[in-house]
Amino acid sequence: MLDDTDRAILGELQRDARSSMTAIAEAVHVSRAGAHARIRRLTEAGVITGYTVRTDPVRLGHHASAYVTLAIEQATWQEVSARLRAIPEIEHMALVGGDFDVILLVRASDARDLRRIVLEDIQAIPSIRSTRTTLIFEDFALI
């Protein structure tokens, strides 16, 4: 079970994973040793699974981004997910319930590259029945 202090520590790490242990401890009003012990416990429990860097897709040269939804043949998720993982322009993938089965976040250098990824890479997977592409005009990081 997570308490308010655990959640506060996670919030600090989500804002800046490079924060020092001292800065985290001060921000959540615990000792440095207490913050360290809680972070170790959260990591060992699998709550913290790693640390990452947030980047600006446009500054990385990704001037076209889209959410692509897929309808797939129901028994083929393992095969489809393996094939999708091999496409480097897919930044995020989720198996979902609703009007479609899978949602992808695709980052591309431009519209022509996005077209290639959707029409030649994604739609070439035999178990994908249909796709729908929604362009992203602007991204907003909420954390």
CSV table of C-alpha atoms in Angstrom, one decimal:
chain,number,residue,atom,x,y,z
A,1,MET,CA,0.0,0.0,0.0
A,2,LEU,CA,1.2,3.5,-0.9
A,3,ASP,CA,0.8,6.3,1.6
A,4,ASP,CA,0.8,10.0,1.0
A,5,THR,CA,4.6,10.3,1.5
A,6,ASP,CA,5.2,7.5,-1.1
A,7,ARG,CA,2.9,9.3,-3.5
A,8,ALA,CA,4.7,12.6,-2.8
A,9,ILE,CA,8.1,11.0,-3.5
A,10,LEU,CA,6.8,9.5,-6.7
A,11,GLY,CA,5.5,12.9,-7.7
A,12,GLU,CA,8.9,14.5,-7.1
A,13,LEU,CA,10.6,11.7,-9.2
A,14,GLN,CA,8.1,12.1,-12.0
A,15,ARG,CA,8.8,15.9,-12.1
A,16,ASP,CA,12.5,15.4,-12.1
A,17,ALA,CA,14.1,11.9,-11.8
A,18,ARG,CA,17.5,13.6,-11.4
A,19,SER,CA,16.6,15.3,-8.2
A,20,SER,CA,19.0,14.6,-5.4
A,21,MET,CA,17.9,12.4,-2.5
A,22,THR,CA,18.3,15.5,-0.2
A,23,ALA,CA,16.0,17.6,-2.4
A,24,ILE,CA,13.4,14.8,-2.5
A,25,ALA,CA,13.6,14.4,1.3
A,26,GLU,CA,13.2,18.1,1.9
A,27,ALA,CA,10.3,18.4,-0.6
A,28,VAL,CA,8.3,15.7,1.1
A,29,HIS,CA,9.4,16.4,4.7
A,30,VAL,CA,11.2,13.2,5.5
A,31,SER,CA,14.8,12.4,6.3
A,32,ARG,CA,17.3,11.6,3.5
A,33,ALA,CA,17.6,8.1,4.8
A,34,GLY,CA,13.8,7.8,5.0
A,35,ALA,CA,13.4,8.9,1.4
A,36,HIS,CA,16.2,6.5,0.3
A,37,ALA,CA,14.5,3.6,2.1
A,38,ARG,CA,11.1,4.4,0.6
A,39,ILE,CA,12.5,4.7,-3.0
A,40,ARG,CA,14.4,1.4,-2.5
A,41,ARG,CA,11.1,-0.3,-1.2
A,42,LEU,CA,9.1,1.2,-4.1
A,43,THR,CA,11.7,-0.1,-6.6
A,44,GLU,CA,11.8,-3.6,-5.0
A,45,ALA,CA,8.0,-3.7,-5.0
A,46,GLY,CA,7.9,-2.9,-8.8
A,47,VAL,CA,6.2,0.4,-8.3
A,48,ILE,CA,9.2,2.2,-9.7
A,49,THR,CA,10.2,0.3,-12.9
A,50,GLY,CA,12.9,2.6,-14.2
A,51,TYR,CA,13.9,6.2,-14.9
A,52,THR,CA,13.6,7.9,-18.2
A,53,VAL,CA,14.2,11.1,-20.1
A,54,ARG,CA,11.3,13.2,-21.6
A,55,THR,CA,12.3,14.7,-25.0
A,56,ASP,CA,10.7,17.2,-27.3
A,57,PRO,CA,9.7,15.2,-30.5
A,58,VAL,CA,10.0,18.3,-32.8
A,59,ARG,CA,13.5,19.1,-31.6
A,60,LEU,CA,14.4,15.4,-32.3
A,61,GLY,CA,13.2,15.8,-35.9
A,62,HIS,CA,9.8,14.2,-35.5
A,63,HIS,CA,7.6,16.8,-37.2
A,64,ALA,CA,4.7,14.5,-37.8
A,65,SER,CA,3.1,12.5,-35.0
A,66,ALA,CA,-0.2,10.5,-34.9
A,67,TYR,CA,-2.2,8.1,-32.8
A,68,VAL,CA,-3.0,5.1,-34.9
A,69,THR,CA,-5.7,2.7,-33.8
A,70,LEU,CA,-5.8,-0.9,-35.0
A,71,ALA,CA,-8.4,-3.5,-35.3
A,72,ILE,CA,-6.7,-6.9,-35.3
A,73,GLU,CA,-7.7,-10.6,-35.5
A,74,GLN,CA,-8.5,-11.5,-31.9
A,75,ALA,CA,-6.1,-14.5,-31.5
A,76,THR,CA,-3.1,-12.7,-33.0
A,77,TRP,CA,-2.0,-10.2,-30.3
A,78,GLN,CA,1.3,-11.8,-29.5
A,79,GLU,CA,2.3,-11.9,-33.2
A,80,VAL,CA,1.1,-8.4,-33.9
A,81,SER,CA,2.8,-6.9,-30.8
A,82,ALA,CA,6.1,-8.6,-31.8
A,83,ARG,CA,5.9,-7.1,-35.3
A,84,LEU,CA,4.9,-3.7,-34.0
A,85,ARG,CA,7.8,-3.6,-31.5
A,86,ALA,CA,10.2,-3.9,-34.5
A,87,ILE,CA,9.0,-0.6,-35.9
A,88,PRO,CA,11.3,2.0,-34.3
A,89,GLU,CA,8.9,5.0,-35.0
A,90,ILE,CA,6.3,3.5,-32.6
A,91,GLU,CA,6.9,5.3,-29.3
A,92,HIS,CA,4.0,3.7,-27.3
A,93,MET,CA,1.7,0.8,-27.8
A,94,ALA,CA,-1.4,-0.3,-25.8
A,95,LEU,CA,-3.8,-3.2,-26.0
A,96,VAL,CA,-7.2,-1.6,-25.3
A,97,GLY,CA,-10.9,-2.5,-25.2
A,98,GLY,CA,-13.6,-0.6,-27.1
A,99,ASP,CA,-14.0,0.3,-30.8
A,100,PHE,CA,-10.5,-0.8,-31.6
A,101,ASP,CA,-7.9,-3.3,-30.2
A,102,VAL,CA,-4.6,-1.4,-30.2
A,103,ILE,CA,-3.5,2.2,-30.0
A,104,LEU,CA,-0.1,3.4,-31.1
A,105,LEU,CA,1.8,6.7,-30.7
A,106,VAL,CA,3.8,7.0,-33.9
A,107,ARG,CA,6.5,9.7,-34.4
A,108,ALA,CA,7.8,10.4,-37.9
A,109,SER,CA,10.1,12.9,-39.6
A,110,ASP,CA,7.4,14.3,-41.8
A,111,ALA,CA,4.0,13.5,-43.4
A,112,ARG,CA,5.6,11.3,-46.1
A,113,ASP,CA,7.4,9.3,-43.5
A,114,LEU,CA,4.2,8.9,-41.5
A,115,ARG,CA,2.4,7.7,-44.6
A,116,ARG,CA,5.2,5.1,-45.2
A,117,ILE,CA,5.0,3.8,-41.6
A,118,VAL,CA,1.2,3.5,-41.6
A,119,LEU,CA,0.7,2.1,-45.1
A,120,GLU,CA,3.9,0.1,-45.6
A,121,ASP,CA,5.0,-1.0,-42.2
A,122,ILE,CA,1.9,-1.2,-40.0
A,123,GLN,CA,-0.7,-2.2,-42.6
A,124,ALA,CA,1.7,-4.9,-44.0
A,125,ILE,CA,1.1,-7.0,-40.9
A,126,PRO,CA,-1.4,-9.6,-42.0
A,127,SER,CA,-3.4,-9.8,-38.8
A,128,ILE,CA,-4.3,-6.1,-38.9
A,129,ARG,CA,-7.8,-5.7,-40.2
A,130,SER,CA,-8.0,-1.9,-40.3
A,131,THR,CA,-6.3,1.2,-39.1
A,132,ARG,CA,-7.4,4.8,-38.3
A,133,THR,CA,-4.9,7.6,-38.0
A,134,THR,CA,-5.4,10.7,-36.0
A,135,LEU,CA,-2.8,13.5,-36.4
A,136,ILE,CA,-1.3,15.3,-33.4
A,137,PHE,CA,-1.0,19.0,-33.9
A,138,GLU,CA,0.7,19.7,-30.6
A,139,ASP,CA,1.9,17.7,-27.7
A,140,PHE,CA,1.5,18.8,-24.0
A,141,ALA,CA,3.5,17.1,-21.2
A,142,LEU,CA,1.3,17.0,-18.1
A,143,ILE,CA,3.9,15.7,-15.7
